[in-house]
Coordinates of C-alpha atoms in Angstrom, one line a residue:
X1 CA -0.1 0.0 0.2
X2 CA 2.3 2.9 -1.6
X3 CA -0.1 5.9 -0.9
X4 CA 0.1 4.9 3.1
X5 CA 3.1 6.1 4.4
X6 CA 4.1 7.6 7.5
X7 CA 6.9 9.7 9.1
X8 CA 7.2 10.0 12.7
X9 CA 9.6 12.7 13.8
X10 CA 10.7 13.8 17.2
X11 CA 12.6 16.4 19.5
X12 CA 13.5 15.8 22.7
X13 CA 15.4 16.6 25.5
X14 CA 14.6 13.9 28.5
X15 CA 13.2 11.1 26.0
X16 CA 9.5 11.7 26.8
X17 CA 8.8 12.7 23.4
X18 CA 11.0 10.1 22.0
X19 CA 8.8 7.4 24.0
X20 CA 5.6 8.7 22.6
X21 CA 6.5 8.8 19.0
X22 CA 7.4 5.5 19.1
X23 CA 4.0 4.7 20.4
X24 CA 2.3 6.7 17.6
X25 CA 4.7 4.8 15.1
X26 CA 3.5 1.1 16.4
X27 CA -0.1 2.9 16.4
X28 CA 0.2 3.6 12.7
X29 CA 2.0 0.5 12.2
X30 CA -1.0 -1.5 13.0
X31 CA -3.3 0.2 10.7
X32 CA -0.7 -0.7 7.8
X33 CA 1.3 2.6 7.2
X34 CA 5.0 2.3 6.1
X35 CA 8.1 4.5 6.0
X36 CA 10.0 5.7 3.3
X37 CA 13.5 8.2 2.8
X38 CA 12.1 11.6 1.8
X39 CA 9.9 13.7 3.7
X40 CA 7.7 15.2 1.2
X41 CA 7.0 11.7 -0.2
X42 CA 5.0 10.8 3.1
X43 CA 1.6 10.7 3.4
X44 CA 1.4 11.8 6.8
X45 CA 3.9 13.6 8.8
X46 CA 3.5 13.4 12.6
X47 CA 6.3 15.2 14.3
X48 CA 6.2 15.4 18.7
X49 CA 8.2 17.5 20.2
X50 CA 8.8 19.4 23.7
X51 CA 9.6 22.6 24.6
X52 CA 13.0 23.5 26.7
X53 CA 14.6 26.4 28.6
X54 CA 12.8 29.7 27.4
X55 CA 10.7 28.3 24.6
X56 CA 13.7 26.7 23.1
X57 CA 13.5 23.4 20.9
X58 CA 15.4 20.5 22.1
X59 CA 19.2 20.2 21.2
X60 CA 18.4 16.9 18.9
X61 CA 15.6 18.9 17.0
X62 CA 17.6 22.3 16.7
X63 CA 19.2 21.2 13.2
X64 CA 15.9 20.4 12.2
X65 CA 14.4 23.7 12.8
X66 CA 17.1 25.5 11.4
X67 CA 16.7 24.1 8.2
X68 CA 13.3 25.1 8.0
X69 CA 14.0 28.3 8.4
X70 CA 16.2 29.1 5.2
X71 CA 14.7 31.8 3.5
X72 CA 15.5 30.4 0.2
X73 CA 12.5 28.1 0.9
X74 CA 9.6 28.7 -0.9
X75 CA 6.0 29.0 0.3
X76 CA 5.2 25.7 -1.6
X77 CA 8.3 23.5 -0.5
X78 CA 5.9 21.4 1.8
X79 CA 2.7 22.2 -0.3
X80 CA 2.4 17.9 -0.4
X81 CA 3.1 17.4 3.2
X82 CA -0.2 16.1 5.4
X83 CA 1.1 17.0 9.4
X84 CA 0.2 17.1 12.6
X85 CA 1.9 17.7 15.6
X86 CA 2.2 16.7 19.5
X87 CA 4.1 18.9 22.1
X88 CA 5.2 18.2 25.3
X89 CA 5.2 21.1 27.9
X90 CA 4.8 22.6 31.4
X91 CA 2.3 25.1 32.1
X92 CA 4.3 26.2 34.9
X93 CA 6.8 28.0 32.2
X94 CA 5.7 30.8 30.4
X95 CA 6.4 29.7 26.9
X96 CA 4.2 26.3 27.5
X97 CA 4.1 24.4 24.5
X98 CA 6.2 27.3 22.5
X99 CA 8.2 24.7 20.5
X100 CA 5.1 22.5 18.9
X101 CA 3.3 26.1 18.4
X102 CA 6.3 27.8 16.6
X103 CA 6.8 24.4 14.2
X104 CA 3.0 24.5 13.6
X105 CA 3.4 28.0 12.3
X106 CA 6.3 27.5 10.0
X107 CA 5.0 24.1 8.4
X108 CA 2.2 26.0 7.1
X109 CA 4.0 28.5 5.9
X110 CA 6.2 26.5 4.1
X111 CA 2.5 25.1 2.4
X112 CA 2.2 22.1 4.6
X113 CA -1.6 21.5 5.5
X114 CA -2.8 20.1 8.8
X115 CA -4.0 16.5 8.8
X116 CA -5.4 16.5 12.0
X117 CA -5.7 19.5 15.4
X118 CA -2.1 19.5 16.8
X119 CA -2.1 17.9 20.5
X120 CA -0.5 19.6 23.4
X121 CA 0.3 18.0 26.9
X122 CA 1.2 19.4 30.1
X123 CA 3.4 18.0 32.8
X124 CA 1.3 19.5 35.5
X125 CA -2.0 17.8 34.2
X126 CA -3.6 15.7 37.0
X127 CA -2.7 12.5 34.7
X128 CA 0.4 13.4 33.8
X129 CA 1.5 13.9 29.9
X130 CA -0.9 10.8 29.1
X131 CA -3.8 12.9 30.2
X132 CA -3.8 14.3 26.6
X133 CA -1.7 12.2 25.0
X134 CA -4.1 9.2 24.9
X135 CA -7.3 10.4 24.2
X136 CA -5.4 12.6 21.2
X137 CA -3.9 9.9 19.9
X138 CA -6.6 7.3 19.8
X139 CA -8.5 10.0 18.0
X140 CA -5.9 10.3 15.6
X141 CA -5.7 6.9 14.9
X142 CA -9.7 7.1 14.1
X143 CA -9.1 10.0 11.6
X144 CA -6.5 8.5 10.0
X145 CA -8.5 5.5 9.0
X146 CA -11.1 7.6 7.8
X147 CA -9.0 9.6 5.3
X148 CA -6.9 6.7 4.5
X149 CA -9.0 3.8 4.6
X150 CA -7.7 0.3 4.1
X151 CA -8.1 -1.5 1.2
X152 CA -10.5 -4.2 0.8
X153 CA -10.0 -7.1 2.7
X154 CA -7.3 -5.8 4.9
X155 CA -8.0 -5.0 8.9
X156 CA -6.0 -3.4 11.0
X157 CA -3.4 -5.6 12.9
X158 CA -5.0 -6.7 16.1
X159 CA -3.2 -5.3 19.4
X160 CA -3.4 -9.2 20.1
X161 CA -0.7 -9.9 17.7
X162 CA 3.0 -8.8 18.8
X163 CA 4.6 -6.6 16.3
X164 CA 7.8 -7.9 15.7
X165 CA 10.9 -5.3 16.6
X166 CA 13.6 -3.6 14.1
X167 CA 16.0 -5.2 16.5
X168 CA 17.2 -7.7 19.3
X169 CA 19.6 -9.5 21.1
X170 CA 21.6 -12.2 19.8
X171 CA 24.6 -14.5 21.0
X172 CA 27.5 -13.1 20.0
X173 CA 28.4 -16.1 17.9
X174 CA 25.1 -15.9 15.9
X175 CA 26.0 -12.4 14.8
X176 CA 29.8 -12.3 14.3
X177 CA 31.0 -9.0 12.8
X178 CA 31.0 -9.2 9.1
X179 CA 29.2 -12.7 9.0
X180 CA 26.6 -13.5 6.5
X181 CA 22.7 -13.6 7.7
X182 CA 19.4 -14.9 6.7
X183 CA 17.0 -12.1 7.0
X184 CA 13.1 -12.9 7.6
X185 CA 12.9 -11.2 4.4
X186 CA 15.0 -14.1 3.0
X187 CA 17.8 -12.1 1.7
X188 CA 21.6 -12.7 2.9
X189 CA 23.1 -9.4 3.9
X190 CA 26.2 -8.4 5.9
X191 CA 25.7 -7.1 9.5
X192 CA 28.3 -4.5 8.9
X193 CA 26.4 -3.1 5.6
X194 CA 22.9 -2.4 7.7
X195 CA 24.9 -0.5 10.3
X196 CA 26.8 1.9 7.6
X197 CA 23.4 2.6 5.6
X198 CA 21.8 3.1 9.0
X199 CA 24.4 5.6 10.2
X200 CA 24.3 7.7 6.9
X201 CA 20.4 7.8 7.1
X202 CA 20.5 9.4 10.4
X203 CA 22.8 11.8 9.4
X204 CA 20.1 13.0 7.0
X205 CA 17.1 13.1 9.4
X206 CA 18.1 15.5 12.5
X207 CA 15.1 14.3 14.7
X208 CA 15.2 10.4 13.7
X209 CA 17.4 7.7 15.6
X210 CA 18.1 6.7 19.3
X211 CA 15.4 8.2 22.2
X212 CA 18.7 10.3 23.6
X213 CA 18.4 13.9 24.7
X214 CA 20.5 14.6 21.6
X215 CA 23.1 14.0 19.1
X216 CA 25.3 11.5 20.3
X217 CA 27.5 13.9 23.0
X218 CA 31.0 14.0 23.8
X219 CA 31.1 11.9 26.8
X220 CA 34.2 13.3 29.4
X221 CA 35.3 11.1 32.5
X222 CA 35.4 13.0 35.8
X223 CA 37.0 12.5 39.3
X224 CA 35.0 12.9 42.6
X225 CA 37.1 15.5 44.7
X226 CA 34.2 15.9 47.4
X227 CA 30.8 14.4 48.3
X228 CA 29.5 16.4 51.3
X229 CA 26.3 16.9 52.9
X230 CA 25.3 20.6 53.2
X231 CA 21.9 19.4 55.6
X232 CA 22.3 18.3 59.1
X233 CA 21.8 14.5 60.1
X234 CA 18.5 15.3 61.9
X235 CA 17.2 17.3 58.9
X236 CA 14.5 15.4 56.5
X237 CA 16.2 15.9 53.6
X238 CA 19.9 15.0 52.3
X239 CA 21.6 18.0 50.3
X240 CA 24.9 17.3 48.6
X241 CA 27.6 19.4 47.3
X242 CA 29.6 17.7 45.0
X243 CA 32.7 18.5 43.5
X244 CA 34.3 16.8 39.9
X245 CA 37.3 17.8 38.2
X246 CA 38.1 16.4 34.7
X247 CA 40.9 15.7 32.6
X248 CA 40.6 18.3 30.0
X249 CA 39.7 21.8 30.0
X250 CA 35.8 22.5 29.5
X251 CA 34.2 25.6 28.6
X252 CA 30.5 26.3 30.3
X253 CA 28.5 29.1 31.1
X254 CA 26.2 29.8 34.1
X255 CA 22.9 28.0 33.7
X256 CA 24.6 25.2 31.6
X257 CA 24.5 21.1 32.9
X258 CA 26.1 18.2 33.5
X259 CA 24.4 15.0 32.3
X260 CA 25.3 12.3 35.2
X261 CA 25.0 8.3 33.8
X262 CA 23.8 6.4 36.9
X263 CA 24.1 2.7 37.4
X264 CA 21.1 0.6 38.7
X265 CA 21.4 -1.1 42.2
X266 CA 23.1 -4.4 41.3
X267 CA 20.6 -6.3 43.7
X268 CA 17.7 -4.8 41.2
X269 CA 19.9 -6.5 38.6
X270 CA 20.1 -9.5 40.2
X271 CA 16.2 -9.8 41.4
X272 CA 15.2 -9.5 37.7
X273 CA 17.8 -11.7 36.6
X274 CA 16.3 -14.4 38.6
X275 CA 12.5 -13.2 38.0
X276 CA 13.1 -13.7 34.5
X277 CA 15.4 -16.6 34.4
X278 CA 18.1 -15.2 32.7
X279 CA 20.9 -16.3 34.9
X280 CA 22.5 -18.9 32.1
X281 CA 22.7 -16.4 29.6
X282 CA 23.3 -13.0 31.4
X283 CA 27.4 -13.0 31.3
X284 CA 27.3 -14.6 27.8
X285 CA 28.7 -12.6 25.1
X286 CA 25.5 -10.2 23.0
X287 CA 25.0 -8.1 20.6
X288 CA 22.5 -6.3 18.7
X289 CA 21.1 -7.9 15.5
X290 CA 18.7 -6.7 13.0
X291 CA 15.3 -8.6 12.2
X292 CA 15.3 -7.9 8.9
X293 CA 17.3 -6.5 6.1
X294 CA 16.1 -3.0 4.9
X295 CA 16.9 -2.9 1.1
X296 CA 14.0 -0.1 -0.4
X297 CA 15.4 3.3 1.2
X298 CA 13.6 3.1 4.3
X299 CA 14.6 4.6 7.0
X300 CA 15.8 1.8 10.0
X301 CA 16.1 3.0 12.8
X302 CA 19.0 2.7 15.5
X303 CA 18.8 -0.1 17.8
X304 CA 16.6 0.6 21.0
X305 CA 19.9 2.3 23.1
X306 CA 22.9 4.2 22.2
X307 CA 25.1 1.8 21.9
X308 CA 27.3 1.3 18.5
X309 CA 25.6 -1.1 16.4
X310 CA 28.8 -3.1 16.6
X311 CA 29.3 -3.5 20.5
X312 CA 29.8 -6.6 22.3
X313 CA 28.6 -6.6 25.5
X314 CA 26.7 -8.7 28.1
X315 CA 23.0 -9.0 29.3
X316 CA 24.2 -8.0 33.1
X317 CA 25.9 -5.0 31.6
X318 CA 23.0 -3.9 29.5
X319 CA 20.6 -4.4 33.1
X320 CA 23.6 -2.6 34.8
X321 CA 24.7 0.4 32.8
X322 CA 21.7 1.0 30.1
X323 CA 18.1 -0.1 30.9
X324 CA 16.3 1.4 33.2
X325 CA 14.6 -0.8 35.6
X326 CA 12.9 1.2 38.9
X327 CA 11.1 3.8 36.2
X328 CA 7.6 4.4 36.4
X329 CA 6.2 2.2 33.6
X330 CA 4.2 3.4 30.6
X331 CA 0.8 1.9 28.8
X332 CA 3.1 0.5 26.1
X333 CA 5.6 -1.6 28.8
X334 CA 2.1 -3.0 29.4
X335 CA 0.8 -3.8 26.4
X336 CA 4.4 -5.2 25.5
X337 CA 4.7 -7.9 28.4
X338 CA 1.0 -8.9 28.0
X339 CA 2.4 -11.0 25.0
X340 CA 4.9 -12.6 27.3
X341 CA 2.3 -14.4 29.8
X342 CA 0.0 -17.6 29.5
X343 CA -2.0 -16.3 32.7
X344 CA -5.1 -15.1 31.2
X345 CA -6.0 -13.4 34.3
X346 CA -2.8 -11.3 34.1
X347 CA -3.4 -10.5 30.7
X348 CA -6.1 -9.2 30.8
X349 CA -5.1 -7.2 33.9
X350 CA -2.2 -5.9 31.9
X351 CA -4.0 -4.8 28.7
X352 CA -6.7 -3.1 30.9
X353 CA -4.1 -0.5 31.9
X354 CA -3.8 0.4 28.3
X355 CA -7.3 1.5 27.3
X356 CA -8.2 5.0 27.6
X357 CA -11.1 4.1 29.8
X358 CA -8.6 3.0 32.6
X359 CA -6.4 6.1 32.6
X360 CA -7.1 7.0 35.9
X361 CA -6.9 3.4 37.3
X362 CA -3.3 3.1 35.1
X363 CA -2.5 6.8 36.8
X364 CA -3.1 5.5 40.4
X365 CA -1.4 2.1 40.1
X366 CA 1.6 3.6 38.7
X367 CA 2.4 7.4 39.0
X368 CA 0.5 8.1 42.4
X369 CA 2.8 5.3 44.3
X370 CA 5.6 5.8 41.9
X371 CA 5.6 2.0 40.9
X372 CA 8.8 0.7 39.6
X373 CA 8.8 -1.6 36.2
X374 CA 10.9 -4.2 38.6
X375 CA 8.1 -4.0 40.9
X376 CA 5.5 -4.3 38.6
X377 CA 7.3 -7.7 37.2
X378 CA 7.6 -9.0 40.6
X379 CA 3.6 -8.7 41.0
X380 CA 3.0 -10.3 37.5
X381 CA 4.8 -13.0 38.4
X382 CA 3.7 -15.0 34.9
X383 CA 5.1 -12.6 33.0
X384 CA 8.8 -13.7 31.3
X385 CA 10.4 -11.7 29.1
X386 CA 12.5 -13.3 26.6
X387 CA 16.0 -11.9 26.9
X388 CA 16.4 -11.5 23.3
X389 CA 13.6 -8.7 24.1
X390 CA 15.0 -7.3 27.3
X391 CA 16.6 -3.8 25.5
X392 CA 12.7 -3.9 23.5
X393 CA 10.6 -3.7 26.5
X394 CA 12.6 -1.9 29.3
X395 CA 13.2 1.7 28.9
X396 CA 16.6 3.1 28.1
X397 CA 18.8 4.4 31.5
X398 CA 18.9 8.1 30.5
X399 CA 21.8 10.3 32.2
X400 CA 20.2 13.0 34.8
X401 CA 21.0 16.5 34.3
X402 CA 22.1 18.9 37.1
X403 CA 22.4 22.8 36.8
X404 CA 26.0 23.6 37.6
X405 CA 26.7 25.5 40.7
X406 CA 30.3 26.5 40.1
X407 CA 31.3 30.3 37.7
X408 CA 34.2 32.0 37.8
X409 CA 37.3 30.8 39.1
X410 CA 35.6 28.2 40.8
X411 CA 35.2 26.5 37.3
X412 CA 39.1 25.5 36.6
X413 CA 41.2 23.5 38.4
X414 CA 44.6 25.0 39.4
X415 CA 46.6 23.3 36.6
X416 CA 43.7 24.5 34.0
X417 CA 41.4 21.5 33.9
X418 CA 37.7 21.3 34.5
X419 CA 36.2 21.6 37.9
X420 CA 32.3 21.3 38.1
X421 CA 30.2 21.9 41.4
X422 CA 26.6 20.1 42.0
X423 CA 23.9 21.0 44.4
X424 CA 21.7 17.8 44.5
X425 CA 18.7 16.8 46.8
X426 CA 19.0 13.1 47.7
X427 CA 15.8 11.7 46.5
X428 CA 14.4 9.3 49.1
X429 CA 10.7 9.4 50.3
X430 CA 7.6 7.1 51.5
X431 CA 5.0 6.7 49.0
X432 CA 1.5 6.5 49.6
X433 CA 1.6 3.1 49.7
X434 CA 4.0 3.2 52.5
X435 CA 7.0 2.6 50.6
X436 CA 10.6 4.1 50.4
X437 CA 11.2 5.3 46.9
X438 CA 14.9 6.6 46.3
X439 CA 16.0 8.3 43.1
X440 CA 18.5 6.3 40.8
X441 CA 20.5 8.7 40.0
X442 CA 20.8 10.6 43.3
X443 CA 21.2 7.3 45.0
X444 CA 24.0 6.5 42.8
X445 CA 25.4 10.0 43.5
X446 CA 25.0 9.5 47.3
X447 CA 27.3 6.4 47.3
X448 CA 30.2 7.5 45.3
X449 CA 33.3 7.7 47.2
X450 CA 36.1 10.7 46.6
X451 CA 38.4 9.4 43.8
X452 CA 35.5 7.6 41.9
X453 CA 35.7 8.3 38.4
X454 CA 32.3 8.5 36.3
X455 CA 31.1 9.7 32.7
X456 CA 29.2 13.0 32.3
X457 CA 28.1 15.0 29.0
X458 CA 28.1 18.6 29.1
X459 CA 25.4 20.6 27.7
X460 CA 24.3 24.3 27.3
X461 CA 21.3 25.7 29.7
X462 CA 18.5 27.3 28.5
X463 CA 18.7 30.8 30.6
X464 CA 21.4 31.7 27.4
X465 CA 24.1 34.1 29.9
X466 CA 26.4 36.4 28.2
X467 CA 28.9 38.6 30.1
X468 CA 28.1 41.5 27.0
X469 CA 24.8 41.6 29.9
X470 CA 27.1 42.1 32.7
X471 CA 26.3 46.0 33.6
X472 CA 22.5 45.1 34.0
X473 CA 21.2 44.4 37.3
X474 CA 20.0 40.9 37.8
X475 CA 17.0 39.7 40.3
X476 CA 17.6 36.2 41.2
X477 CA 15.1 33.7 42.6
X478 CA 16.4 30.4 43.5
X479 CA 14.6 29.0 46.4
X480 CA 16.4 25.1 47.6
X481 CA 18.8 23.5 45.0
X482 CA 17.5 26.1 42.4
X483 CA 20.3 28.2 43.9
X484 CA 22.8 26.2 41.8
X485 CA 22.5 28.1 38.6
X486 CA 22.2 31.6 40.6
X487 CA 25.7 30.5 42.5
X488 CA 27.4 29.7 39.2
X489 CA 26.3 33.5 37.9
X490 CA 27.4 35.6 41.0
X491 CA 30.9 33.5 40.9
X492 CA 30.8 34.5 37.1
X493 CA 29.7 38.2 37.8
X494 CA 32.4 38.4 40.3
X495 CA 34.9 37.5 37.2
X496 CA 33.2 40.0 35.3
X497 CA 33.7 42.5 37.7
X498 CA 37.4 42.2 38.3
X499 CA 38.0 42.3 34.6
X500 CA 35.7 44.9 34.5
X501 CA 37.4 47.0 37.2
X502 CA 40.9 46.0 35.4
X503 CA 39.9 47.6 32.2
X504 CA 38.8 50.6 33.3
X505 CA 42.1 51.3 34.9
X506 CA 43.5 50.3 32.0
X507 CA 41.6 53.0 30.5
X508 CA 42.1 56.0 33.5
X509 CA 46.1 55.2 32.5
X510 CA 45.5 55.6 28.8
X511 CA 43.8 59.3 29.8
X512 CA 40.4 58.0 28.1
X513 CA 37.2 58.7 29.9
X514 CA 34.6 56.0 30.9
X515 CA 34.0 53.9 33.5
X516 CA 32.9 50.0 33.2
X517 CA 31.1 48.7 35.9
X518 CA 29.2 45.4 36.5
X519 CA 25.2 45.9 37.7
X520 CA 24.1 45.0 41.3
X521 CA 23.2 41.3 41.5
X522 CA 20.2 40.6 44.1
X523 CA 19.7 37.0 45.4
X524 CA 16.2 35.6 46.8
X525 CA 16.6 32.7 48.1
X526 CA 14.1 30.8 49.7
X527 CA 14.2 27.1 52.3
X528 CA 12.8 25.4 55.2
X529 CA 15.3 26.8 58.5
X530 CA 17.9 28.9 58.5
X531 CA 20.1 26.4 60.7
X532 CA 19.1 23.3 58.0
X533 CA 19.2 24.4 54.7
X534 CA 20.3 27.5 54.0
X535 CA 22.9 26.8 51.5
X536 CA 26.2 28.5 51.2
X537 CA 25.2 31.2 53.4
X538 CA 28.9 31.9 54.5
X539 CA 30.0 32.4 51.3
X540 CA 27.0 34.6 50.5
X541 CA 28.5 37.2 53.3
X542 CA 32.3 36.6 52.1
X543 CA 30.9 37.6 48.5
X544 CA 29.2 40.3 49.5
X545 CA 32.2 42.2 50.5
X546 CA 33.6 41.6 47.1
X547 CA 30.9 42.9 44.4
X548 CA 27.4 44.5 44.9
X549 CA 25.4 41.7 45.9
X550 CA 22.5 41.7 48.2
X551 CA 21.0 38.5 49.5
X552 CA 17.8 38.1 51.1
X553 CA 16.2 34.8 52.3
X554 CA 12.7 33.5 53.2
X555 CA 12.8 30.7 56.0
X556 CA 9.4 28.6 55.6
X557 CA 9.7 26.8 58.7
X558 CA 11.2 29.2 61.4
X559 CA 8.2 31.3 62.3
X560 CA 4.7 30.6 62.9
X561 CA 3.4 32.3 59.7
X562 CA 5.4 30.7 56.4
X563 CA 7.6 33.1 54.2
X564 CA 8.6 32.2 50.2
X565 CA 10.8 34.2 48.0
X566 CA 7.4 35.2 46.4
X567 CA 7.2 37.6 49.6
X568 CA 10.3 38.5 49.5
X569 CA 9.4 40.2 46.2
X570 CA 6.3 41.9 47.6
X571 CA 8.5 43.1 50.8
X572 CA 11.3 44.4 49.0
X573 CA 8.9 45.6 46.2
X574 CA 10.3 49.4 45.9
X575 CA 13.5 48.0 45.0
X576 CA 12.5 45.4 42.9
X577 CA 10.8 47.8 40.7
X578 CA 14.0 50.1 40.5
X579 CA 16.0 47.1 39.6
X580 CA 13.7 45.8 37.0
X581 CA 12.0 48.9 35.2
X582 CA 14.2 51.7 36.1
X583 CA 17.9 49.9 35.3
X584 CA 16.3 46.9 32.7
X585 CA 17.4 44.3 34.8
X586 CA 17.3 40.7 34.5
X587 CA 15.0 38.2 36.2
X588 CA 16.6 34.5 36.5
X589 CA 14.1 32.0 37.9
X590 CA 15.0 28.8 39.2
X591 CA 14.0 25.8 41.0
X592 CA 11.1 23.5 41.3
X593 CA 8.3 23.7 38.2
X594 CA 4.6 24.1 40.1
X595 CA 3.3 26.5 41.9
X596 CA 6.4 28.8 43.0
X597 CA 7.0 30.1 39.3
X598 CA 3.4 31.2 38.9
X599 CA 3.7 32.8 42.4
X600 CA 6.6 34.4 41.9
X601 CA 5.1 36.0 38.4
X602 CA 1.9 36.9 40.3
X603 CA 3.8 38.9 43.3
X604 CA 6.2 40.6 39.8
X605 CA 2.6 41.7 38.2
X606 CA 1.6 43.1 41.8
X607 CA 5.2 45.2 42.3
X608 CA 4.7 46.7 38.6
X609 CA 0.8 47.3 39.6
X610 CA 1.3 49.0 42.7
X611 CA 5.1 50.8 41.8
X612 CA 4.3 51.3 38.3
X613 CA 0.8 52.5 38.0
X614 CA 0.2 49.3 35.8
X615 CA -3.5 47.4 35.6
X616 CA -3.6 43.8 35.9
X617 CA -3.4 43.5 31.9
X618 CA -0.8 46.0 31.4
X619 CA 1.7 44.2 33.9
X620 CA 1.2 41.0 32.1
X621 CA 1.7 42.5 28.7
X622 CA 5.1 44.0 30.5
X623 CA 6.1 40.2 31.7
X624 CA 5.5 39.1 28.2
X625 CA 7.8 41.9 26.9
X626 CA 10.4 41.0 29.3
X627 CA 10.0 37.4 28.3
X628 CA 10.6 38.4 24.4
X629 CA 13.6 41.0 25.0
X630 CA 15.1 38.2 27.5
X631 CA 15.2 39.6 30.5
X632 CA 12.6 37.3 32.5
X633 CA 14.4 33.8 31.8
X634 CA 13.2 30.7 34.1
X635 CA 14.5 27.0 34.5
X636 CA 12.5 25.0 36.5
X637 CA 12.1 20.9 37.2

């Protein structure tokens, strides 16, 4: 059926958009859509894209977006393209789903026609992203069947039929390098040819490939120099100050992030191995093998995790370093493992979780109690996943991003090598079902001894801070560990201040009039108690003597009436208005998403009304203008 082709593309920062794109791919595969290699020859283009930073595209989608912005593209360039888009966003950010909206507008400008209305998911939805995605995807399937009816005698592939994956795991002797192989379509081909073709095609498709956070990043090895608890042992939360040094120089700016790649708890790995009866195979050499040869120009996707096609490994290594055992399972996980049980009751129960009418029940079973994949497999004990399907069934263990807390002179070692500081809250809590949950990455970091070496990647953040803005005042709002990028900025501004003073002295000696000074910096910090989690308070006192810095703290539990950062904005309203409005200052908001960003924005709007003579509508427009000018920036998580 050559008229039924589809391209599912995605732009992802954390992997969510990739997961939904894969699910859409399975939905379309069941209604007999197939893929081809040219963007303009598809019947349907479906793009799933998240929004990052200040309304930006994810790293792995920026090349694609840039290519669409070329001025030489005619207005008819995509006139034959039928498309729809689905955006992943968070309403705690001012520019909610900005990337999906910008992309939709540009595709229409180039002549593309919307085949189905754009969908938008909100991280703050009471049922999470699925609350919007599930009904949207089901209706998309229905509308595509109406627009592209199946030929007489051909029916959609039943959910009871297990779709064949593009790759599976095989023993090394079955897939030795360069060996001939008979694929499912009966063609003999060398695996190396498939790998080379796959890599060439990925280069032409920036929105395709693996479900990582962007293009393959350059890993660097860093050494743990300090792992110090910042909070008292009696405090409910363990917050760590971590220091790493690299073996080479690295440039980064305030707001940039360090991605840590954790490992699973060995006990959890052993539990899964025993539960799945993989003991005999777990330490044998294995590698990925494609299940069929693609010789018609179609785009053959990468293996399900970011390993080299020819990499030889073991199942234990995959389970320890590459596959996530503690993630909250998605709907597609329940659908897939239902094929690996002969227990009808278990099968029916698993399939119930995949139905739209049971989305509330799925949320209550998985997200609300933070139930992990390993726990689900332990409860549905009849499920036996074939080891060959491990990487198709278990999600990729993705790196976790942390805002860097070091700046200025703290960024390099005495011998010029890279240096990174992090402020990390160790995730450990009790769920509604009274079970202790630990964050995979923070548990891993908490247990790292000094001298341990780990691999990391460095990535640009969304704050886009530049030295050219050093003269502007800055208002930094960073409660809790949200103070990390603010600390980086403060140390960076201290260094800028030193540099600018030197330049001013040089101008004076040259008898050139002019003075270059750094703008004032104001930090509004929030925490529970001055004696428990007032991070870096002694450091702030020292820095205030070296640069124009003012630090105000809100301690929410040190008095009967709770005080938060938004209350500081109101308390110092006159100064806030002067910095922002009269001196053209910049506002940075960092920390937990949810209520805090909205409360901060509302407090600023109140300041503009009370001290700027603005009404509600005018104050909101003023904030929007600040966002457009890059003077209101938010990074929350």
